[in-house]
Short mmCIF file of N, CA and C in Angstrom, two decimals:
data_model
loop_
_atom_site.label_atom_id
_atom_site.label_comp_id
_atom_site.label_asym_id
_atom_site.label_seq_id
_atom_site.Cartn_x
_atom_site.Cartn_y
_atom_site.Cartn_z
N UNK A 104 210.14 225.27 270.59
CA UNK A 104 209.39 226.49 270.78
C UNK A 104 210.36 227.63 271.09
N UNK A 105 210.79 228.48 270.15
CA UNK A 105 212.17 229.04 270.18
C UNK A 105 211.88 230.53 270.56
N UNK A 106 212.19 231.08 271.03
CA UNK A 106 211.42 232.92 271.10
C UNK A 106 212.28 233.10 270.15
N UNK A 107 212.07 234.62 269.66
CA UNK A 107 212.55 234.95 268.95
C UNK A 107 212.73 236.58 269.42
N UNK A 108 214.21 236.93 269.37
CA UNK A 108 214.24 238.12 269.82
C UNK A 108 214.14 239.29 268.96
N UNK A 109 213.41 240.38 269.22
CA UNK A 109 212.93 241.28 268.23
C UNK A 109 214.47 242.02 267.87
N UNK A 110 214.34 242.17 267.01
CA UNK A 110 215.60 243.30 265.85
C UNK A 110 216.07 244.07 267.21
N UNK A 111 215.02 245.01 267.27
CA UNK A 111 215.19 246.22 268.52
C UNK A 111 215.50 245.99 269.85
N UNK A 112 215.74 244.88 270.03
CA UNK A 112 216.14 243.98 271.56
C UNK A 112 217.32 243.99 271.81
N UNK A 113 218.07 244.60 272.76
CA UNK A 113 219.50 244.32 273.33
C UNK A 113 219.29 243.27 274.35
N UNK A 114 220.07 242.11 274.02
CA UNK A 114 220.68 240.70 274.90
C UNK A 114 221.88 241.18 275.73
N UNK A 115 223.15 241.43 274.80
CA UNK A 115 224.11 241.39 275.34
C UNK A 115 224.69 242.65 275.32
N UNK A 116 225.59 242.97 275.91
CA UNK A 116 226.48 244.24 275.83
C UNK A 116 227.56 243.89 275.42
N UNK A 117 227.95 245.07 274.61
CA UNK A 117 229.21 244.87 273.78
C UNK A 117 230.80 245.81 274.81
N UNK A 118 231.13 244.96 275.33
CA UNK A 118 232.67 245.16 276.15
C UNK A 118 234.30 246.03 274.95
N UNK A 119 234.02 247.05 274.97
CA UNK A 119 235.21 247.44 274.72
C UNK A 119 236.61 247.32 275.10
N UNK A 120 236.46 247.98 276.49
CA UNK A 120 237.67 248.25 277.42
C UNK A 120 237.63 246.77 278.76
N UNK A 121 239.15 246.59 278.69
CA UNK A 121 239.00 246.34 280.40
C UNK A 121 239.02 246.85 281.38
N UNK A 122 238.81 248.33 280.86
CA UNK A 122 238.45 249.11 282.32
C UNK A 122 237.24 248.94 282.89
N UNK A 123 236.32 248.59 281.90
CA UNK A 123 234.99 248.83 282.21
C UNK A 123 233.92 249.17 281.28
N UNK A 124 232.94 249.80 281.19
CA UNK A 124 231.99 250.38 280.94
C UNK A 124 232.24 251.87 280.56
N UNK A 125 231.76 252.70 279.76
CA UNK A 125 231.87 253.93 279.63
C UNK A 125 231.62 255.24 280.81
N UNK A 126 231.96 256.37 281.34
CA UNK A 126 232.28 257.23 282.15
C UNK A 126 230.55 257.16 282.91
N UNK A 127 229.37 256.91 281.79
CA UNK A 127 228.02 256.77 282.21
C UNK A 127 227.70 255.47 282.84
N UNK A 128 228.64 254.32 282.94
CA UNK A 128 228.34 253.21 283.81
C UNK A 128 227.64 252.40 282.46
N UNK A 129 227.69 252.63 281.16
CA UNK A 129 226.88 251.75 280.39
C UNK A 129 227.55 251.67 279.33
N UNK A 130 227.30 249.91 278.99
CA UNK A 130 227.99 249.47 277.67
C UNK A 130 227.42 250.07 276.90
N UNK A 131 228.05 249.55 275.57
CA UNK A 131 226.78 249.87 273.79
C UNK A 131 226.53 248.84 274.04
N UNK A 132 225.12 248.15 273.70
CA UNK A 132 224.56 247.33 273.17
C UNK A 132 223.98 247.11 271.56
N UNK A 133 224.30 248.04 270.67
CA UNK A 133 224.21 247.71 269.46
C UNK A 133 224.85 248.63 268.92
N UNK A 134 225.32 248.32 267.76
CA UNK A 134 226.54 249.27 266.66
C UNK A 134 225.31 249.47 265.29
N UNK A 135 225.44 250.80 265.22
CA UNK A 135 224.69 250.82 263.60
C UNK A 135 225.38 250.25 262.50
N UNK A 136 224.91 249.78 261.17
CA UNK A 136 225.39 249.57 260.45
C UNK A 136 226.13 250.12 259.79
N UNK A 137 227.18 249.78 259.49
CA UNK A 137 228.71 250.05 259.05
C UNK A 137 229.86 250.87 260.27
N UNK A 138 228.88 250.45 261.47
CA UNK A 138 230.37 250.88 262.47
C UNK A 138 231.10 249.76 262.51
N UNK A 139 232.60 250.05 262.73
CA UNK A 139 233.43 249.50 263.38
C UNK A 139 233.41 249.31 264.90
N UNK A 140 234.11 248.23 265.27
CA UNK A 140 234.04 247.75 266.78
C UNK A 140 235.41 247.44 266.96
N UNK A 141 236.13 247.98 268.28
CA UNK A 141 237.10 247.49 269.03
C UNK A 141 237.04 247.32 270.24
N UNK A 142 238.08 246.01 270.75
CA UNK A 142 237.85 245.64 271.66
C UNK A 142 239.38 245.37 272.58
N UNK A 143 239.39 245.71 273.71
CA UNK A 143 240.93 245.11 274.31
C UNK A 143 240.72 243.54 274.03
N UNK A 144 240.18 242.61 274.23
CA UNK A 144 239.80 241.21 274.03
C UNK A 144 240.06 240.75 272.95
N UNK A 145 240.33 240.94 271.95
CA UNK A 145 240.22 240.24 270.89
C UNK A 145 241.93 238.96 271.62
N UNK A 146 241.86 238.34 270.91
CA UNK A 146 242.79 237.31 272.01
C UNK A 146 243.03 236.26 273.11
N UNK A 147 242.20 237.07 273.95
CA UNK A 147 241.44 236.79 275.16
C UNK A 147 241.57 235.39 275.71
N UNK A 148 241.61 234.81 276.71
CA UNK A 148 241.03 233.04 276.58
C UNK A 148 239.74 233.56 277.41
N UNK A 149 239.24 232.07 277.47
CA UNK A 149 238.01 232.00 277.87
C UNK A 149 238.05 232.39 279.66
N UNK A 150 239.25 231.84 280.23
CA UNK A 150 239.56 232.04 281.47
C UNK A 150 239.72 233.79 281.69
N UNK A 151 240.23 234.35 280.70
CA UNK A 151 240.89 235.97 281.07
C UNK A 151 239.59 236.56 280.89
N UNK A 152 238.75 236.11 279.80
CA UNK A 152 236.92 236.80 280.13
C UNK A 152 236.42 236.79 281.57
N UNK A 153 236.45 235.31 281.83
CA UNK A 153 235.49 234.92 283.13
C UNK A 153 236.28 235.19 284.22
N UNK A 154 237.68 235.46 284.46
CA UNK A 154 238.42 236.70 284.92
C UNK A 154 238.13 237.49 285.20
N UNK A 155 237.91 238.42 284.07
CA UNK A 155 237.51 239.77 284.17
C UNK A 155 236.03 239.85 284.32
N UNK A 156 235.37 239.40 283.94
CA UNK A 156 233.79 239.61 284.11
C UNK A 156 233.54 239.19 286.03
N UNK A 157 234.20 238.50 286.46
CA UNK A 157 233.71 238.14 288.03
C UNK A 157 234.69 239.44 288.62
N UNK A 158 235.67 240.10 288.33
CA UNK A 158 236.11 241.16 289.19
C UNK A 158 235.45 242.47 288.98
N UNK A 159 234.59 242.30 287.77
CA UNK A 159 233.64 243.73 287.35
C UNK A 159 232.29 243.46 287.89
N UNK A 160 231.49 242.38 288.10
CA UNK A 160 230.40 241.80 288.21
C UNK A 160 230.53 242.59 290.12
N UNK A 161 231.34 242.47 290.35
CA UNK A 161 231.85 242.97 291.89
C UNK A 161 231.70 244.73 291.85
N UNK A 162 232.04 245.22 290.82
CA UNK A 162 231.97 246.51 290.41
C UNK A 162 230.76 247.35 290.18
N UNK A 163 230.57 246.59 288.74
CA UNK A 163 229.43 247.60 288.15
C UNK A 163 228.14 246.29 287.79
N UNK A 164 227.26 247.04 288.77
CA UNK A 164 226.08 246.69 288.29
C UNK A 164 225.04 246.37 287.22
N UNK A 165 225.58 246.31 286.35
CA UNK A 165 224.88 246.15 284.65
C UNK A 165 225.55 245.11 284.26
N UNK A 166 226.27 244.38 285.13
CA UNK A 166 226.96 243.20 284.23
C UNK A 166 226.13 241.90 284.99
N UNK A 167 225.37 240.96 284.30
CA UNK A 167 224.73 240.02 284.85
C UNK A 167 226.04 238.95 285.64
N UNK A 168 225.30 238.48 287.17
CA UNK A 168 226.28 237.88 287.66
C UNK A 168 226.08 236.49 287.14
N UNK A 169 225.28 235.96 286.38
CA UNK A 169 225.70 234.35 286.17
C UNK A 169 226.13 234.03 284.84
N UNK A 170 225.90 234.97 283.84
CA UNK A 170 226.48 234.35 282.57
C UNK A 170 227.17 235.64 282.25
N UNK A 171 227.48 235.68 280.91
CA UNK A 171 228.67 235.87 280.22
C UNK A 171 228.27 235.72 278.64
N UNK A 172 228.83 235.94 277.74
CA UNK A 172 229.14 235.24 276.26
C UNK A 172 229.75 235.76 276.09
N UNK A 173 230.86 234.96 274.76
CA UNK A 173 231.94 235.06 274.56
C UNK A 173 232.47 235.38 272.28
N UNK A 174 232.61 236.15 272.01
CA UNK A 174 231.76 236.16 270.75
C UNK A 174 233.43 235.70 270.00
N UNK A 175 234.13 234.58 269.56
CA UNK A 175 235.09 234.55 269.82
C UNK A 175 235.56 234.14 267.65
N UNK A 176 236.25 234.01 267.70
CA UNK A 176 236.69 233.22 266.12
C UNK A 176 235.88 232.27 265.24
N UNK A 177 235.28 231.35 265.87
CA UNK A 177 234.24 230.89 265.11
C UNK A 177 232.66 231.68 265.36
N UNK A 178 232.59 232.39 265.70
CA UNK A 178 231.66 232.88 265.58
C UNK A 178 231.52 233.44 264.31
N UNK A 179 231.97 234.08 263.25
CA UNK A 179 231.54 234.64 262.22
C UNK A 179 231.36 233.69 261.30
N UNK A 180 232.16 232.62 261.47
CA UNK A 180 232.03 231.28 260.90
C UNK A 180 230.92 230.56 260.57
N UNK A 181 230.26 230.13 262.01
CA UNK A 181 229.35 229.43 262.41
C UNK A 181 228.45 230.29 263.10
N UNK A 182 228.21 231.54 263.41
CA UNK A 182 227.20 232.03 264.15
C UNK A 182 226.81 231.70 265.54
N UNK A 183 227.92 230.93 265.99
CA UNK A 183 227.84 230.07 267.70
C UNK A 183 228.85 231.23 268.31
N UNK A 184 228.52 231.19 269.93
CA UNK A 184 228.89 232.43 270.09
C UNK A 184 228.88 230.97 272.04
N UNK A 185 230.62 231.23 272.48
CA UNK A 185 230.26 230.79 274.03
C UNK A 185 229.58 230.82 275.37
N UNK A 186 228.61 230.54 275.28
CA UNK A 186 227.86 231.47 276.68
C UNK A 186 228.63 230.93 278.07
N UNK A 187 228.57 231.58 278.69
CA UNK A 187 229.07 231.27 280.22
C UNK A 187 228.56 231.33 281.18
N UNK A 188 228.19 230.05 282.00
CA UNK A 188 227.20 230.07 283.05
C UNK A 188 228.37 230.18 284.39
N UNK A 189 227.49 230.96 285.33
CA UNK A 189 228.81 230.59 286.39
C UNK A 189 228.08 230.15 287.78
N UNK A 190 228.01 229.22 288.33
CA UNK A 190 227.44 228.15 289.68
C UNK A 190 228.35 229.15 290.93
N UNK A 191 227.51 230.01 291.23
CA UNK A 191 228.41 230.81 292.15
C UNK A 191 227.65 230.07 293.46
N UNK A 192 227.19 229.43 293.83
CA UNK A 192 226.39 228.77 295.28
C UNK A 192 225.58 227.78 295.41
N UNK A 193 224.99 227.15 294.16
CA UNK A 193 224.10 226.02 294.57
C UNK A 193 224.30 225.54 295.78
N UNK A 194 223.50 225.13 296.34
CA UNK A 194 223.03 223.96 297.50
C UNK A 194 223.20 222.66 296.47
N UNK A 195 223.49 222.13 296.83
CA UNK A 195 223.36 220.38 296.25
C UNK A 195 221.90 219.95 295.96
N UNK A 196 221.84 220.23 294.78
CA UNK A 196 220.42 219.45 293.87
C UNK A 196 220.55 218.22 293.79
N UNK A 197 219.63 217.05 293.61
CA UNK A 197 219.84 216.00 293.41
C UNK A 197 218.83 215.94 292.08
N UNK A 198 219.03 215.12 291.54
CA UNK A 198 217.76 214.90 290.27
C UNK A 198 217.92 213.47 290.02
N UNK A 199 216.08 212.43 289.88
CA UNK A 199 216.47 211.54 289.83
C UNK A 199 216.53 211.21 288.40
N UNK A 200 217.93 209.83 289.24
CA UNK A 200 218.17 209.47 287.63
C UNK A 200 219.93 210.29 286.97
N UNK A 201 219.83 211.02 287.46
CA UNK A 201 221.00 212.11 287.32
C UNK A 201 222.01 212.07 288.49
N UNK A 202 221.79 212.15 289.95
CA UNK A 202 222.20 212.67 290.67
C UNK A 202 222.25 214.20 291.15
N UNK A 203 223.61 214.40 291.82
CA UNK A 203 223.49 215.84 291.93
C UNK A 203 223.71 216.89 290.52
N UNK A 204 223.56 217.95 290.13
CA UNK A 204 223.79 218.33 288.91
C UNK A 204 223.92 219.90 289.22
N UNK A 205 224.91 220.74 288.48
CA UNK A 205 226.02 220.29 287.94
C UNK A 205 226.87 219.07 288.76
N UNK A 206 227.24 218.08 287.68
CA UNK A 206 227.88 216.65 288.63
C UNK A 206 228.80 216.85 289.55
N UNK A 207 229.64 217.93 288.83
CA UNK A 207 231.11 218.09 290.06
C UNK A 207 230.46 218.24 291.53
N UNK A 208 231.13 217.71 292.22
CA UNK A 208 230.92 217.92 293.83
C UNK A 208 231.65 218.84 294.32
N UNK A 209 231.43 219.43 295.13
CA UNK A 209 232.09 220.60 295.47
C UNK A 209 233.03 221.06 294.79
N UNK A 210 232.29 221.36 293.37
CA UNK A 210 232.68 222.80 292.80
C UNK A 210 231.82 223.71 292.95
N UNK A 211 231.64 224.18 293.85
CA UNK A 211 231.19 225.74 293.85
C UNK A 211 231.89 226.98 293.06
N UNK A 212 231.24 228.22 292.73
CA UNK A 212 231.98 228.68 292.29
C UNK A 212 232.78 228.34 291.05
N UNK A 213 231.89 227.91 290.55
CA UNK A 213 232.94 226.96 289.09
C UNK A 213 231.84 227.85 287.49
N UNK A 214 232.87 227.62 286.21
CA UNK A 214 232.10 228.43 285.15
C UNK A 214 231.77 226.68 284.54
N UNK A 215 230.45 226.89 283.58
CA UNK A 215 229.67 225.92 283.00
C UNK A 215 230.11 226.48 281.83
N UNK A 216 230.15 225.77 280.34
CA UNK A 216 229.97 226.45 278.96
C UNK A 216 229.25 225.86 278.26
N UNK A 217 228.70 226.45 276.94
CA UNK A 217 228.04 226.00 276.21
C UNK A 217 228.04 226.78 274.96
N UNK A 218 228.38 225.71 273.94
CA UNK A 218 228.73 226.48 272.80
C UNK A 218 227.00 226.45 272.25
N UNK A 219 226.51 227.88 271.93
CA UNK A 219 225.52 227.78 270.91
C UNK A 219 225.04 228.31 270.26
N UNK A 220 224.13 228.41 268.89
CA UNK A 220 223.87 229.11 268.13
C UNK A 220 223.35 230.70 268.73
N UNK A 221 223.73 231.69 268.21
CA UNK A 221 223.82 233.11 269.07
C UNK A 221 222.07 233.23 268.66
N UNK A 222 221.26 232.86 268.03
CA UNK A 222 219.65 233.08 267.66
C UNK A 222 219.33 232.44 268.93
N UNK A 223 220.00 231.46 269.53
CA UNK A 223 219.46 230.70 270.97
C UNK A 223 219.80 231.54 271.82
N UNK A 224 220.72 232.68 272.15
CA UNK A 224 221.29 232.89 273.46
C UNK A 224 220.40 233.31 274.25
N UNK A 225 218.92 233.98 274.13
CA UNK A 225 218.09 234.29 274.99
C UNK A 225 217.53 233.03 275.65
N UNK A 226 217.22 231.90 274.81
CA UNK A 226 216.11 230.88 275.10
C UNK A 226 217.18 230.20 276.37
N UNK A 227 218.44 230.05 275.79
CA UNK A 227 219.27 229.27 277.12
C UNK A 227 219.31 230.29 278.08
N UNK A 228 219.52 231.61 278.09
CA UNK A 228 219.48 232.48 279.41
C UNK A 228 218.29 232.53 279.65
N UNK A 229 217.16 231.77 279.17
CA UNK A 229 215.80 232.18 280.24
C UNK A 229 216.06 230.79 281.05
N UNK A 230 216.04 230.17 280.30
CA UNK A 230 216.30 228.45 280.83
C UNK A 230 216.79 228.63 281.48
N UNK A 231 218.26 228.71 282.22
CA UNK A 231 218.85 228.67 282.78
C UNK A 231 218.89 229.49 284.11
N UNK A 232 217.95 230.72 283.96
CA UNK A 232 218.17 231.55 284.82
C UNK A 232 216.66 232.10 285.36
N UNK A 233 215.61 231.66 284.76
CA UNK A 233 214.41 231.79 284.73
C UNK A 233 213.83 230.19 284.78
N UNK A 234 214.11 229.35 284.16
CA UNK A 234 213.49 227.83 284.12
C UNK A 234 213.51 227.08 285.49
N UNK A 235 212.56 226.16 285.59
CA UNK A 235 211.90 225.03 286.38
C UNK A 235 213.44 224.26 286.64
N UNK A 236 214.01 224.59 287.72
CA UNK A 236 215.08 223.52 288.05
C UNK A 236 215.17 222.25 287.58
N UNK A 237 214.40 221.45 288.37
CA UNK A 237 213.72 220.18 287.99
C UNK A 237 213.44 219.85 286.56
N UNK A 238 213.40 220.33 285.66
CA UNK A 238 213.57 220.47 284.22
C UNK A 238 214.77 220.56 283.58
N UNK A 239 214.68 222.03 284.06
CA UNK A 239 216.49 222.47 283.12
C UNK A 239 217.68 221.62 283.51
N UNK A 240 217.78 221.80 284.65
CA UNK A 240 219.03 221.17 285.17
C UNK A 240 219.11 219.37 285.17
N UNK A 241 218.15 218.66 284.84
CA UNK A 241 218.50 217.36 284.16
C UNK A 241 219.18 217.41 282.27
N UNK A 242 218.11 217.95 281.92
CA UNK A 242 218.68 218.54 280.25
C UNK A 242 219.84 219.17 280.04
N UNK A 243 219.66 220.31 280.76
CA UNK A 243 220.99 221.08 280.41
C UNK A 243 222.74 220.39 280.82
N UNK A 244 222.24 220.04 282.26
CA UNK A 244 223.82 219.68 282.63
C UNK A 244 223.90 218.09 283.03
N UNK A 245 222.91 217.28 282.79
CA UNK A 245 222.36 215.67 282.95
C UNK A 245 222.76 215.06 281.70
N UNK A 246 222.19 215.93 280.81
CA UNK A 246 222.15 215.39 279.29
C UNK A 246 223.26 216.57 278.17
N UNK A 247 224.44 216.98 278.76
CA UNK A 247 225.05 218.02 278.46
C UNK A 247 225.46 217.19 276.82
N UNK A 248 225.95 216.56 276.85
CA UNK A 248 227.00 215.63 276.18
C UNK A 248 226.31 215.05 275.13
N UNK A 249 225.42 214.56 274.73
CA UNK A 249 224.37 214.39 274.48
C UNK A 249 223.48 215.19 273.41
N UNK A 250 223.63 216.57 274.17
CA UNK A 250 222.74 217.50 273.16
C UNK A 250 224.29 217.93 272.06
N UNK A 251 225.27 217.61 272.94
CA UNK A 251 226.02 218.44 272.19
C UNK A 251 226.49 217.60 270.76
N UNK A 252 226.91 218.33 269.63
CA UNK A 252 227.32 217.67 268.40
C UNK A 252 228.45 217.30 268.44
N UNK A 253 229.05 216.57 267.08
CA UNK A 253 230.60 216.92 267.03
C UNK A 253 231.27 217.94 266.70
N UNK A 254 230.51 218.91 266.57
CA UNK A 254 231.34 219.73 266.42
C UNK A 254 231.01 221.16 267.67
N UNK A 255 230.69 220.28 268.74
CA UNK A 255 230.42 220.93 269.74
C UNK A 255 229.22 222.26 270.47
N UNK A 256 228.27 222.18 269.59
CA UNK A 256 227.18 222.75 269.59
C UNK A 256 226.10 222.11 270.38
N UNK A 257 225.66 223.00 271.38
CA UNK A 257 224.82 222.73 272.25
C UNK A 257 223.69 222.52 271.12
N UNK A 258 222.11 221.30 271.56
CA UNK A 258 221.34 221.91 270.73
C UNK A 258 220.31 222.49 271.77
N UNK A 259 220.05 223.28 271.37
CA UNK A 259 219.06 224.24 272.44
C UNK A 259 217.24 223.46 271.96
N UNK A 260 216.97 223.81 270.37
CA UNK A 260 215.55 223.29 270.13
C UNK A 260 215.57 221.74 271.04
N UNK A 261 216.52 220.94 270.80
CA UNK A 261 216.31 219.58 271.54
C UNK A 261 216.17 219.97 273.20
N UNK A 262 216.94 220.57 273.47
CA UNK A 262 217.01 220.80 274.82
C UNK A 262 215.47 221.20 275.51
N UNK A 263 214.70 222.08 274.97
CA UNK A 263 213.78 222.89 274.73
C UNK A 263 212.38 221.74 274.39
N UNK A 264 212.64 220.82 273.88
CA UNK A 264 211.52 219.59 273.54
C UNK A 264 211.90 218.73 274.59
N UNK A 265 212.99 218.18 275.10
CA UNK A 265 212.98 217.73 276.37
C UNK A 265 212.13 217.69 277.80
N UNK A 266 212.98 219.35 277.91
CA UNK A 266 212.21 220.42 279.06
C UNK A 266 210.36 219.97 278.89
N UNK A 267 210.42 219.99 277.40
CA UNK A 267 208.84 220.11 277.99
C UNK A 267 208.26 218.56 278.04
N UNK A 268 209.05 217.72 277.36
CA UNK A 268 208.27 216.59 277.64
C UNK A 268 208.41 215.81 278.86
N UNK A 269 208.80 216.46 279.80
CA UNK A 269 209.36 216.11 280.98
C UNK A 269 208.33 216.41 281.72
#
């Protein structure tokens, strides 16, 4: 049961600079057709994003504090795009059957990833950040490995038929 985000919908913001945001405190969120886009990032690792996004997240207010995406080389490829979850405090969940989840033990403060199709990136940021604990968090980080392919693709529709048959 997939939403589907309308044409006219901004998800993500598009990061130019590592300074920041523009002099108005606000990204672009969409380029008309036939603009060009630059970025200081192109290069980037995944660590120098989630870097920079937790010392701005401290900054400017328009940057969501738990995820991230990462729109990186295979993306034009494959249309998968990295999202980045980041566990800035849980309390210790337990889930049965699972244990605690995310499994690491005292990692607090730690980034989650998930490679997935960019048509999913809303449905996993509601999940994740809007969804039934007790649900998501067996699927998502219980059954991480699992949903994922070989060629490393989260599947979100499975994830999503899980959730509910649970």
């Amino acid at each position: 049961m997939s939403v589907q985000q309308s044409k006219n919908t901004w998800f993500f913001a598009l990061v130019e600079s590592r300074d920041g945001p523009e002099e108005d405190g606000h990204f672009k969120y969409m380029l008309e057709e036939g603009t060009t886009f630059k970025t200081d990032f192109i290069g980037t690792s995944e660590e120098g994003c989630r870097t920079w996004a937790r010392e701005q997240m401290q900054r400017v207010n328009t940057i969501d504090t738990e995820l991230i995406s990462i729109a990186d080389r295979r993306t034009m490829i494959d249309h998968t795009i990295l999202l980045q979850f980041f566990n800035d405090d849980w309390n210790d969940l337990e889930f049965d059957g699972y244990g605690q989840l995310p499994a690491e033990k005292k990692k607090k403060k730690k980034w989650y990833s998930f490679r997935i199709k960019y048509k999913d990136s809303f449905n996993v940021y509601a999940a994740l950040t809007q969804g039934v604990f007790d649900l998501v968090y067996p699927t998502y980080f219980g059954r991480k490995d699992e949903l994922t392919d070989n060629e490393g693709i989260f599947n979100v529709d499975k994830a999503e038929e899980l959730c509910i048959e649970q």
